[in-house]
Short mmCIF file of C-alpha atoms in Angstrom, two decimals:
data_model
loop_
_atom_site.label_atom_id
_atom_site.label_comp_id
_atom_site.label_asym_id
_atom_site.label_seq_id
_atom_site.Cartn_x
_atom_site.Cartn_y
_atom_site.Cartn_z
CA MET A 7 178.24 -137.76 27.72
CA ASN A 8 177.74 -135.11 30.40
CA ALA A 9 181.16 -134.30 31.86
CA PHE A 10 179.80 -132.17 34.70
CA MET A 11 180.26 -133.57 38.21
CA TRP A 12 178.00 -131.19 40.15
CA ASP A 13 175.34 -129.92 37.75
CA THR A 14 172.23 -131.49 39.33
CA PRO A 15 170.59 -131.08 42.75
CA GLU A 16 171.46 -134.69 43.59
CA LYS A 17 175.14 -134.29 42.68
CA LEU A 18 175.34 -130.98 44.53
CA ARG A 19 173.81 -132.57 47.61
CA ALA A 20 176.38 -135.36 47.46
CA LEU A 21 179.16 -132.76 47.18
CA LEU A 22 177.88 -130.92 50.24
CA CYS A 23 177.73 -134.13 52.26
CA GLU A 24 181.29 -134.95 51.25
CA LEU A 25 182.50 -131.48 52.30
CA VAL A 26 180.67 -131.78 55.61
CA SER A 27 182.17 -135.23 56.20
CA TRP A 28 185.62 -133.62 56.17
CA GLU A 29 185.10 -132.42 59.72
CA SER A 30 186.88 -129.12 60.20
CA ARG A 31 186.08 -127.81 63.65
CA THR A 32 188.03 -124.68 64.46
CA LEU A 33 191.49 -125.33 65.90
CA THR A 34 191.46 -129.06 65.20
CA GLU A 35 193.53 -131.25 62.88
CA GLY A 36 190.46 -131.52 60.66
CA GLU A 37 190.61 -127.79 59.98
CA ASN A 38 194.27 -128.16 59.02
CA LYS A 39 193.59 -131.07 56.64
CA PHE A 40 190.57 -129.55 54.93
CA ALA A 41 192.51 -127.24 52.61
CA TYR A 42 194.50 -130.18 51.22
CA GLN A 43 191.38 -132.30 50.77
CA LEU A 44 189.68 -129.46 48.93
CA LYS A 45 192.67 -128.88 46.69
CA ASP A 46 192.68 -132.55 45.71
CA LYS A 47 188.97 -132.36 44.99
CA LEU A 48 189.32 -129.28 42.80
CA LEU A 49 192.17 -130.89 40.89
CA THR A 50 189.68 -133.44 39.55
CA LEU A 51 188.16 -130.67 37.44
CA PRO A 52 189.58 -130.73 33.90
CA TYR A 53 190.35 -127.01 34.09
CA PHE A 54 192.56 -127.39 37.15
CA GLU A 55 194.08 -130.62 35.86
CA LYS A 56 195.35 -128.43 33.04
CA HIS A 57 196.16 -125.42 35.28
CA PRO A 58 197.10 -126.81 38.72
CA GLU A 59 199.17 -123.70 39.45
CA LEU A 60 195.93 -121.70 39.73
CA ILE A 61 195.03 -123.49 42.97
CA GLU A 62 197.08 -122.11 45.85
CA LEU A 63 197.26 -122.66 49.59
CA HIS A 64 198.10 -119.69 51.79
CA ASP A 65 199.49 -120.01 55.30
CA ALA A 66 197.03 -118.81 57.95
CA GLY A 67 199.07 -119.90 60.96
CA LEU A 68 198.85 -122.92 63.29
CA GLY A 69 198.97 -125.35 60.37
CA ARG A 70 195.90 -123.88 58.68
CA ASN A 71 195.64 -122.69 55.08
CA ALA A 72 193.31 -120.54 53.05
CA VAL A 73 192.60 -121.79 49.53
CA THR A 74 192.26 -119.82 46.31
CA ALA A 75 191.15 -121.48 43.07
CA PHE A 76 191.37 -119.12 40.11
CA TYR A 77 189.28 -119.63 36.99
CA LYS A 78 191.04 -117.26 34.58
CA HIS A 79 189.49 -116.37 31.27
CA PRO A 80 192.18 -115.73 28.61
CA THR A 81 191.20 -112.10 27.99
CA ALA A 82 188.94 -110.94 30.84
CA THR A 83 190.16 -108.64 33.60
CA GLU A 84 186.88 -108.22 35.49
CA THR A 85 186.83 -110.63 38.40
CA VAL A 86 184.35 -111.86 40.99
CA VAL A 87 185.80 -113.08 44.29
CA LEU A 88 183.74 -115.91 45.79
CA ILE A 89 184.21 -115.94 49.56
CA SER A 90 183.39 -118.72 52.01
CA HIS A 91 184.78 -120.34 55.15
CA PHE A 92 185.21 -124.03 55.86
CA ASP A 93 185.73 -124.14 59.61
CA THR A 94 182.81 -125.02 61.86
CA VAL A 95 182.08 -124.65 65.55
CA HIS A 96 182.37 -127.70 67.79
CA THR A 97 179.79 -130.42 68.28
CA GLU A 98 179.53 -131.38 71.98
CA GLU A 99 175.87 -130.34 72.12
CA TYR A 100 174.92 -133.30 69.88
CA GLY A 101 175.48 -135.62 72.85
CA GLU A 102 175.28 -139.29 71.89
CA LEU A 103 174.59 -138.27 68.27
CA GLU A 104 177.91 -136.42 68.01
CA PRO A 105 179.47 -139.19 65.83
CA LEU A 106 176.82 -138.36 63.21
CA ALA A 107 177.20 -134.57 63.38
CA PHE A 108 179.21 -134.60 60.12
CA SER A 109 177.04 -137.20 58.36
CA PRO A 110 173.99 -135.19 57.28
CA GLU A 111 172.03 -137.96 55.57
CA GLU A 112 172.50 -140.41 58.45
CA LEU A 113 171.86 -137.78 61.12
CA THR A 114 168.66 -136.58 59.45
CA LYS A 115 167.33 -140.15 59.30
CA LYS A 116 168.40 -140.90 62.86
CA LEU A 117 166.61 -137.85 64.23
CA LEU A 118 163.33 -139.27 62.92
CA GLU A 119 163.51 -142.11 65.42
CA PRO A 120 161.02 -141.54 68.27
CA LYS A 121 163.80 -141.53 70.86
CA TYR A 122 165.35 -138.39 69.33
CA LEU A 123 162.32 -136.86 67.68
CA LYS A 124 160.53 -136.24 70.97
CA ASP A 125 163.47 -134.24 72.32
CA LEU A 126 163.62 -131.81 69.40
CA PRO A 127 162.19 -128.29 69.73
CA GLU A 128 158.82 -128.09 68.01
CA ALA A 129 160.04 -125.94 65.11
CA ALA A 130 162.93 -128.32 64.38
CA ARG A 131 160.64 -131.36 64.64
CA ILE A 132 158.19 -129.87 62.15
CA ASP A 133 161.01 -129.07 59.74
CA LEU A 134 162.49 -132.56 60.10
CA GLU A 135 159.18 -134.29 59.45
CA SER A 136 158.55 -132.10 56.40
CA GLY A 137 161.52 -133.67 54.64
CA ASN A 138 162.60 -130.22 53.48
CA TYR A 139 165.68 -129.90 55.68
CA LEU A 140 169.08 -131.57 55.94
CA PHE A 141 170.56 -131.56 59.44
CA GLY A 142 174.22 -131.51 60.47
CA ARG A 143 177.13 -129.35 61.55
CA GLY A 144 178.31 -127.19 58.67
CA THR A 145 175.35 -127.85 56.39
CA MET A 146 174.05 -124.32 56.87
CA ASP A 147 177.11 -122.53 58.23
CA MET A 148 178.58 -122.61 55.71
CA LYS A 149 179.80 -125.49 53.59
CA MET A 150 176.79 -125.15 51.33
CA GLY A 151 178.13 -121.77 50.32
CA LEU A 152 181.44 -123.40 49.39
CA ALA A 153 179.63 -126.15 47.46
CA LEU A 154 177.77 -123.51 45.42
CA HIS A 155 181.04 -121.79 44.59
CA ILE A 156 182.64 -125.06 43.50
CA GLN A 157 179.67 -125.67 41.22
CA LEU A 158 180.08 -122.16 39.77
CA ILE A 159 183.78 -122.66 39.09
CA GLU A 160 183.03 -125.93 37.31
CA LYS A 161 180.34 -124.41 35.13
CA ALA A 162 182.38 -121.30 34.31
CA SER A 163 185.36 -123.41 33.27
CA PHE A 164 183.29 -125.75 31.06
CA GLU A 165 181.33 -122.94 29.43
CA GLN A 166 184.31 -120.54 29.34
CA TRP A 167 182.49 -117.63 30.91
CA PRO A 168 184.11 -114.31 29.89
CA ILE A 169 184.78 -113.27 33.47
CA ASN A 170 187.31 -114.38 36.08
CA LEU A 171 186.29 -116.16 39.29
CA ILE A 172 188.49 -116.57 42.36
CA LEU A 173 187.11 -119.09 44.80
CA THR A 174 188.46 -118.03 48.19
CA THR A 175 187.68 -120.29 51.12
CA VAL A 176 189.27 -119.84 54.51
CA PRO A 177 189.71 -121.34 57.98
CA ASP A 178 189.16 -119.67 61.37
CA GLU A 179 186.16 -117.49 60.49
CA GLU A 180 184.44 -118.68 63.66
CA VAL A 181 187.18 -117.31 65.95
CA ASN A 182 189.66 -114.70 64.69
CA SER A 183 189.32 -114.77 60.87
CA ALA A 184 193.03 -115.53 60.50
CA GLY A 185 192.20 -117.22 57.21
CA MET A 186 190.54 -114.20 55.63
CA ARG A 187 193.16 -111.84 56.96
CA ALA A 188 195.79 -113.99 55.24
CA ALA A 189 193.71 -114.25 52.05
CA VAL A 190 193.37 -110.48 51.75
CA VAL A 191 197.11 -110.12 51.14
CA GLU A 192 196.98 -112.84 48.47
CA LEU A 193 193.99 -111.27 46.72
CA VAL A 194 195.94 -108.03 46.40
CA ARG A 195 198.88 -110.00 44.99
CA LEU A 196 196.69 -111.83 42.46
CA ARG A 197 195.12 -108.57 41.34
CA GLU A 198 198.51 -107.02 40.71
CA GLN A 199 200.05 -110.16 39.20
CA TYR A 200 197.30 -110.63 36.61
CA GLY A 201 196.07 -107.05 36.19
CA LEU A 202 192.61 -107.86 37.53
CA SER A 203 189.70 -105.57 38.32
CA TYR A 204 187.58 -106.80 41.22
CA LYS A 205 183.98 -106.26 40.19
CA LEU A 206 182.22 -107.92 43.14
CA PHE A 207 183.04 -109.67 46.41
CA LEU A 208 180.34 -112.32 46.70
CA ASN A 209 179.89 -114.19 49.94
CA SER A 210 177.45 -117.07 50.40
CA GLU A 211 176.82 -117.12 54.13
CA PRO A 212 173.34 -118.55 54.73
CA SER A 213 170.18 -116.53 54.97
CA PHE A 214 169.33 -116.32 58.67
CA SER A 215 165.73 -116.33 59.85
CA GLN A 216 164.82 -113.20 61.78
CA GLY A 217 162.65 -115.08 64.26
CA PRO A 218 161.40 -118.59 65.16
CA SER A 219 158.58 -118.55 62.62
CA ASP A 220 160.35 -116.52 59.91
CA THR A 221 160.78 -118.39 56.61
CA ASN A 222 161.66 -115.40 54.44
CA GLU A 223 164.91 -115.47 52.52
CA TYR A 224 167.33 -112.57 52.57
CA ILE A 225 170.10 -111.00 50.54
CA TYR A 226 172.64 -108.90 52.41
CA SER A 227 174.31 -105.83 50.92
CA GLY A 228 176.78 -105.39 53.78
CA THR A 229 177.90 -106.90 57.03
CA ILE A 230 177.73 -105.68 60.61
CA GLY A 231 180.98 -104.86 62.38
CA LYS A 232 182.17 -106.08 65.75
CA ILE A 233 184.80 -104.76 68.13
CA MET A 234 185.69 -105.83 71.66
CA PRO A 235 186.53 -103.12 74.18
CA ALA A 236 188.05 -104.64 77.30
CA ALA A 237 189.14 -103.44 80.70
CA LEU A 238 191.69 -104.48 83.32
CA PHE A 239 190.66 -103.48 86.84
CA TYR A 240 193.52 -103.09 89.31
CA GLY A 241 192.66 -102.37 92.94
CA LYS A 242 194.62 -102.89 96.16
CA GLU A 243 195.13 -106.28 97.79
CA THR A 244 194.36 -106.97 101.44
CA HIS A 245 193.34 -109.75 103.82
CA VAL A 246 189.62 -110.39 104.07
CA GLY A 247 189.90 -109.66 107.79
CA GLU A 248 190.96 -106.08 106.95
CA PRO A 249 188.79 -105.30 103.91
CA LEU A 250 189.08 -101.51 104.05
CA LYS A 251 192.85 -101.62 103.74
CA GLY A 252 192.32 -102.53 100.11
CA MET A 253 189.90 -102.29 97.20
CA THR A 254 188.69 -105.33 95.31
CA ALA A 255 188.84 -105.36 91.54
CA THR A 256 185.39 -106.91 91.55
CA PHE A 257 184.00 -103.79 93.26
CA ILE A 258 185.52 -101.63 90.51
CA ALA A 259 184.42 -103.98 87.73
CA SER A 260 180.81 -103.99 88.91
CA TYR A 261 180.45 -100.29 88.12
CA MET A 262 181.98 -100.63 84.67
CA THR A 263 179.77 -103.54 83.77
CA GLN A 264 176.61 -101.81 84.96
CA HIS A 265 177.49 -98.85 82.77
CA MET A 266 178.40 -100.97 79.73
CA GLU A 267 175.62 -103.56 79.62
CA TRP A 268 172.80 -102.46 77.26
CA ASN A 269 174.21 -98.91 77.07
CA PRO A 270 172.40 -97.07 74.24
CA LEU A 271 175.43 -94.83 73.64
CA PHE A 272 176.86 -97.70 71.60
CA ARG A 273 173.76 -98.27 69.49
CA GLU A 274 174.04 -97.26 65.85
CA THR A 275 171.28 -96.97 63.29
CA ASP A 276 171.77 -96.87 59.53
CA LEU A 277 169.41 -97.52 56.62
CA GLY A 278 166.67 -98.39 59.09
CA GLU A 279 168.69 -101.09 60.85
CA SER A 280 170.19 -100.90 64.33
CA THR A 281 172.95 -102.69 66.19
CA PRO A 282 172.19 -104.90 69.19
CA LEU A 283 173.14 -103.29 72.50
CA PRO A 284 176.50 -104.12 74.12
CA VAL A 285 176.82 -106.95 76.62
CA SER A 286 179.61 -108.58 78.60
CA LEU A 287 181.33 -111.54 77.02
CA GLN A 288 183.55 -112.26 79.98
CA LEU A 289 184.01 -110.98 83.52
CA LYS A 290 186.50 -112.62 85.87
CA ASP A 291 189.07 -112.00 88.54
CA LEU A 292 192.64 -113.01 87.72
CA LYS A 293 193.48 -115.00 90.85
CA MET A 294 194.84 -118.37 89.81
CA GLU A 295 193.91 -120.08 93.09
CA TYR A 296 191.74 -119.68 96.19
CA SER A 297 193.10 -117.71 99.15
CA THR A 298 191.92 -115.21 101.75
CA GLN A 299 193.67 -112.43 99.87
CA THR A 300 191.05 -110.27 98.21
CA PRO A 301 190.86 -110.29 94.39
CA TYR A 302 192.58 -107.08 93.38
CA ARG A 303 192.90 -107.75 89.62
CA ALA A 304 189.99 -108.50 87.30
CA ALA A 305 189.14 -108.17 83.63
CA ALA A 306 186.12 -107.83 81.40
CA LEU A 307 185.39 -108.16 77.70
CA TYR A 308 182.47 -106.30 76.13
CA ASN A 309 180.85 -106.93 72.75
CA VAL A 310 180.09 -103.84 70.68
CA PHE A 311 178.55 -103.98 67.20
CA LEU A 312 179.30 -101.39 64.52
CA LEU A 313 177.65 -99.92 61.45
CA LYS A 314 179.55 -96.70 60.76
CA ARG A 315 181.83 -96.05 63.72
CA THR A 316 185.56 -96.54 63.70
CA ALA A 317 187.80 -98.01 66.39
CA ALA A 318 188.77 -94.48 67.43
CA GLU A 319 185.14 -93.43 67.88
CA VAL A 320 184.28 -96.51 69.93
CA MET A 321 187.31 -96.04 72.17
CA ALA A 322 186.27 -92.44 72.80
CA ILE A 323 182.77 -93.55 73.86
CA PHE A 324 184.24 -96.40 75.92
CA GLU A 325 186.48 -93.95 77.74
CA GLU A 326 183.54 -91.62 78.39
CA VAL A 327 181.53 -94.48 79.87
CA ALA A 328 184.51 -95.60 81.95
CA LEU A 329 184.92 -92.12 83.41
CA GLN A 330 181.24 -92.04 84.34
CA ALA A 331 181.47 -95.52 85.86
CA MET A 332 184.57 -94.72 87.88
CA ALA A 333 183.04 -91.46 89.10
CA ALA A 334 180.13 -93.50 90.50
CA CYS A 335 182.55 -96.07 91.90
CA ASN A 336 184.71 -93.41 93.58
CA ALA A 337 181.68 -91.61 95.05
CA HIS A 338 180.35 -94.83 96.57
CA TYR A 339 183.79 -95.82 97.85
CA GLN A 340 184.33 -92.40 99.44
CA ALA A 341 180.95 -92.64 101.16
CA ILE A 342 181.97 -96.01 102.62
CA CYS A 343 185.31 -94.60 103.81
CA THR A 344 183.52 -91.66 105.46
CA ARG A 345 181.02 -93.96 107.12
CA GLU A 346 183.79 -96.24 108.44
CA ASN A 347 186.11 -93.34 109.28
CA VAL A 348 189.05 -94.61 107.19
CA GLN A 349 191.27 -92.82 104.69
CA GLY A 350 190.93 -95.33 101.85
CA VAL A 351 193.37 -96.24 99.09
CA GLY A 352 192.59 -93.45 96.62
CA LYS A 353 190.43 -92.79 93.58
CA VAL A 354 190.24 -95.19 90.65
CA LYS A 355 191.89 -93.67 87.57
CA VAL A 356 190.99 -94.36 83.96
CA LEU A 357 193.73 -94.76 81.37
CA ARG A 358 194.07 -96.32 77.97
CA TYR A 359 196.48 -99.16 77.30
CA GLU A 360 198.61 -96.87 75.13
CA ALA A 361 199.14 -94.57 78.14
CA LEU A 362 200.05 -97.52 80.37
CA LEU A 363 202.49 -98.78 77.75
CA GLU A 364 204.15 -95.38 77.47
CA HIS A 365 204.45 -95.15 81.27
CA ALA A 366 205.89 -98.68 81.49
CA ILE A 367 208.47 -98.04 78.77
CA HIS A 368 209.55 -94.84 80.51
CA LYS A 369 209.83 -96.64 83.85
CA LEU A 370 211.15 -100.06 82.83
CA GLY A 371 212.69 -99.52 79.42
CA ALA A 372 211.53 -100.81 76.05
CA GLU A 373 213.54 -104.06 76.31
CA GLU A 374 212.00 -105.02 79.65
CA VAL A 375 208.48 -104.27 78.39
CA GLN A 376 209.11 -106.39 75.32
CA ALA A 377 210.39 -109.21 77.51
CA ILE A 378 207.20 -109.05 79.59
CA LYS A 379 205.09 -109.32 76.45
CA GLN A 380 207.14 -112.23 75.12
CA GLN A 381 206.80 -114.07 78.42
CA VAL A 382 203.03 -113.83 78.15
CA GLN A 383 203.12 -114.93 74.50
CA GLN A 384 204.85 -118.17 75.50
CA HIS A 385 201.63 -119.40 77.13
CA ARG A 386 200.28 -121.30 74.14
CA ALA A 387 197.15 -122.37 75.97
CA TRP A 388 196.08 -118.72 76.18
CA ASP A 389 194.22 -117.25 73.23
CA ASP A 390 194.64 -113.68 72.00
CA ARG A 391 192.01 -112.37 74.39
CA GLU A 392 193.67 -113.94 77.42
CA LYS A 393 197.09 -112.78 76.28
CA SER A 394 195.81 -109.23 75.86
CA ILE A 395 194.51 -109.21 79.43
CA ARG A 396 197.63 -110.80 80.86
CA ILE A 397 199.99 -108.34 79.16
CA VAL A 398 198.12 -105.43 80.74
CA ASP A 399 198.05 -107.29 84.05
CA GLN A 400 201.80 -107.85 84.08
CA LEU A 401 202.52 -104.23 83.18
CA MET A 402 200.24 -103.00 85.95
CA ILE A 403 201.92 -105.31 88.49
CA ARG A 404 205.14 -103.49 87.68
CA CYS A 405 203.48 -100.06 87.64
CA GLN A 406 201.38 -100.22 90.81
CA GLU A 407 201.90 -96.52 91.39
CA LEU A 408 199.08 -96.08 88.83
CA ALA A 409 196.64 -98.11 90.94
CA PRO A 410 193.80 -98.20 91.66
CA ALA A 411 193.02 -98.00 87.97
CA THR A 412 190.84 -99.16 85.13
CA VAL A 413 192.91 -99.75 82.00
CA LEU A 414 191.01 -99.66 78.70
CA LEU A 415 192.14 -101.82 75.80
CA TYR A 416 190.96 -103.71 72.75
CA ALA A 417 190.99 -107.49 72.49
CA PRO A 418 190.74 -109.36 69.17
CA PRO A 419 188.90 -109.90 66.95
CA TYR A 420 187.90 -106.73 65.13
CA TYR A 421 185.48 -106.83 62.20
CA PRO A 422 184.90 -103.47 60.48
CA ALA A 423 181.38 -102.89 59.18
CA ILE A 424 181.04 -102.81 55.39
CA ASN A 425 178.08 -101.71 53.31
CA SER A 426 177.42 -101.45 49.56
CA SER A 427 173.67 -100.83 49.58
CA ASN A 428 173.96 -97.67 47.50
CA HIS A 429 176.31 -99.11 44.89
CA PRO A 430 174.59 -99.23 41.45
CA LEU A 431 175.78 -102.78 40.74
CA VAL A 432 174.45 -104.01 44.07
CA LYS A 433 171.10 -102.32 43.52
CA GLN A 434 170.81 -103.95 40.08
CA SER A 435 171.89 -107.32 41.45
CA ILE A 436 169.35 -107.28 44.26
CA GLU A 437 166.52 -106.48 41.86
CA LEU A 438 167.68 -109.32 39.63
CA MET A 439 167.79 -111.72 42.58
CA LYS A 440 164.25 -110.75 43.60
CA GLN A 441 162.98 -111.35 40.05
CA THR A 442 164.77 -114.69 39.84
CA ALA A 443 163.36 -115.77 43.20
CA GLN A 444 159.85 -115.08 41.97
CA THR A 445 160.27 -117.81 39.35
CA PHE A 446 160.41 -120.21 42.32
CA ASP A 447 157.40 -118.53 43.98
CA ILE A 448 159.54 -117.23 46.83
CA GLU A 449 160.11 -113.72 48.11
CA VAL A 450 163.60 -112.44 48.80
CA GLU A 451 164.13 -109.36 50.95
CA GLN A 452 167.17 -107.14 51.33
CA ILE A 453 168.95 -106.61 54.63
CA HIS A 454 171.63 -103.94 54.62
CA TYR A 455 173.89 -105.48 57.27
CA PHE A 456 174.41 -109.23 57.65
CA ASN A 457 174.01 -109.72 61.38
CA GLY A 458 175.93 -112.97 61.70
CA ILE A 459 179.40 -111.36 61.35
CA CYS A 460 181.38 -112.52 58.30
CA ASP A 461 184.64 -112.21 56.39
CA LEU A 462 183.32 -109.50 54.06
CA SER A 463 184.52 -107.16 56.82
CA TYR A 464 188.03 -107.44 55.42
CA VAL A 465 187.41 -106.06 51.92
CA ASN A 466 186.28 -102.70 50.57
CA TYR A 467 187.65 -100.99 53.69
CA SER A 468 187.79 -97.21 53.91
CA ASP A 469 189.36 -95.07 56.63
CA ALA A 470 190.76 -91.83 55.28
CA SER A 471 191.69 -90.54 58.73
CA ASN A 472 193.57 -93.69 59.80
CA GLU A 473 191.30 -94.08 62.80
CA TRP A 474 192.21 -97.77 62.87
CA LEU A 475 195.40 -96.64 64.63
CA ALA A 476 193.35 -96.42 67.84
CA PHE A 477 192.91 -100.17 67.55
CA GLU A 478 196.60 -100.83 66.91
CA ARG A 479 197.76 -98.63 69.78
CA ASN A 480 195.39 -100.16 72.32
CA THR A 481 195.60 -103.85 71.37
CA PRO A 482 198.35 -105.48 73.47
CA VAL A 483 198.91 -108.43 71.10
CA TRP A 484 199.07 -106.26 67.97
CA GLY A 485 201.96 -107.20 65.73
CA ASP A 486 202.78 -110.35 67.70
CA THR A 487 199.88 -112.79 67.43
CA TYR A 488 197.25 -110.53 65.86
CA HIS A 489 197.34 -108.23 62.87
CA ILE A 490 194.79 -106.80 60.45
CA PRO A 491 196.07 -105.90 56.95
CA PHE A 492 194.34 -102.52 56.80
CA LYS A 493 196.52 -101.29 53.91
CA GLU A 494 195.65 -104.31 51.75
CA MET A 495 191.99 -104.14 52.77
CA THR A 496 191.87 -100.57 51.53
CA ALA A 497 193.33 -101.76 48.22
CA LEU A 498 190.51 -104.30 47.75
CA GLN A 499 187.89 -101.85 46.60
CA GLY A 500 184.69 -103.27 45.17
CA PRO A 501 181.05 -103.76 46.18
CA VAL A 502 180.08 -106.60 48.50
CA LEU A 503 177.04 -108.86 48.44
CA ASN A 504 175.96 -111.95 50.34
CA VAL A 505 173.65 -114.42 48.61
CA GLY A 506 173.31 -117.79 50.31
CA PRO A 507 170.91 -120.64 51.05
CA PHE A 508 168.22 -120.55 53.70
CA GLY A 509 168.79 -122.42 56.93
CA LYS A 510 168.10 -122.37 60.65
CA ASP A 511 169.80 -122.72 64.02
CA ALA A 512 173.46 -122.11 63.14
CA HIS A 513 175.76 -123.23 65.98
CA GLN A 514 173.01 -125.39 67.51
CA LYS A 515 172.47 -129.15 67.44
CA THR A 516 169.43 -128.46 65.25
CA GLU A 517 171.49 -126.68 62.56
CA ARG A 518 169.74 -127.43 59.29
CA LEU A 519 169.67 -126.46 55.63
CA HIS A 520 166.60 -125.95 53.49
CA VAL A 521 166.93 -128.50 50.70
CA ASP A 522 165.12 -126.69 47.89
CA SER A 523 166.81 -123.38 48.68
CA ALA A 524 170.25 -124.98 48.67
CA PHE A 525 170.07 -127.39 45.75
CA LYS A 526 167.47 -125.92 43.41
CA GLU A 527 166.98 -122.19 43.98
CA MET A 528 170.43 -120.90 44.94
CA PRO A 529 172.31 -122.49 42.02
CA VAL A 530 170.01 -120.70 39.59
CA MET A 531 170.08 -117.41 41.48
CA ILE A 532 173.86 -117.24 41.79
CA ASP A 533 174.38 -118.46 38.22
CA THR A 534 172.01 -115.73 37.01
CA LEU A 535 173.80 -113.14 39.10
CA ILE A 536 177.27 -113.95 37.74
CA LYS A 537 176.05 -114.10 34.15
CA SER A 538 174.51 -110.65 34.54
CA LEU A 539 178.01 -109.29 35.16
CA PHE A 540 179.33 -110.11 31.68
#
């Protein structure tokens, strides 16, 4: 009798649909419950029935838990860490089909009805009618990756593979990666506790198409980084009837945004791949209600992608751009003052958050500054980005002698870029994956940096000059609600690789998974990869 539960494409498909049915949208009760449901599922494996202590839940805050499930060979020290995330984005875009968003089989059938089929984009309609895709939230991004890792753990435990596997699946990847940041500390602990050697960090994020008609499959030997420079603009308030007695924050912000959007100074190129140009993620004034007082405080968040640069290098470029922007702002403002024959309120300064903090501590005292930060932290409805802005805002309100000013800061999250393209094991593994793919008559290509942002950013970290300190010193919520375990990340040295199933339209109502890739090709490819390591 075959004791395997997930050894066929049909069984693996059923496992995926079960995982998807445990809806786990970020920051919902479903995300909190998922870790416990998964633990119960894994405990049905004979190996974990015998060794339940090797499944652990790790607190990731707000009721969420990361999960590690450790298949430990009696004598092996070499270990592969299998990384995935189980949270998904929300589902409002499904409209009246939202109740089926987590029921892939039912949703896929329902979409074939003429009422829904006619509203699908042409590419999605063609894929649906082909029968080669399974639709639903989390099918592609990325519960299939988790399902593949569960299948691997089962097979390794039955066949007693002479290598260790640590399934590591986490919440919150879609927002702040609190789950992976918590898991990093536990992976260091497990390594030390059992004397392990981490041979490979294997993620199974899906293979993203590079365009609407692209059906190639990709393997990623690194992941792009992301950092979020932000700015607080503080002008001078006035009544709209006397506009030149003040300076609006929106006037100041307009110059910064013009200089930041699509600025090629932030573009990086490595191994023939380049980062997308920076854009604004948020731009708003901080008035809480309408009035005829001009908006004199505003804030902006900017998205910057990374390949090689550190937080210190990005902050230096950000400051350079801010100085250029404020020079243009000040020149225009002075021209207006000259034209209108008024004195004006002064030139807009540029300062980093760390300089503002030092000034505030000197003026107000460390206890008062800490009290201001704690008062902001009490607003539970505010996320880390809003809290970062509001801390700077409250400090500037108490330090108006610095105004008008543009204060530069960092807002979470921060994902360092990681790349293992030149590692011998990765080179060998990619060639093996290409050869294995050919047995299915498919071509697999290498991309050096996964462009979807993923949790591989938190392993294999290197920063000999401690340039991450620029992030710590300029992130207002650092140490309170946001922390990155840089020391532990540095300790998790080992090559990274992402091998996952092909899919399309992540984070859209047409999110879908290629059936053959997921249930026939990927199990063989990942199985072959792991077996090549022992």
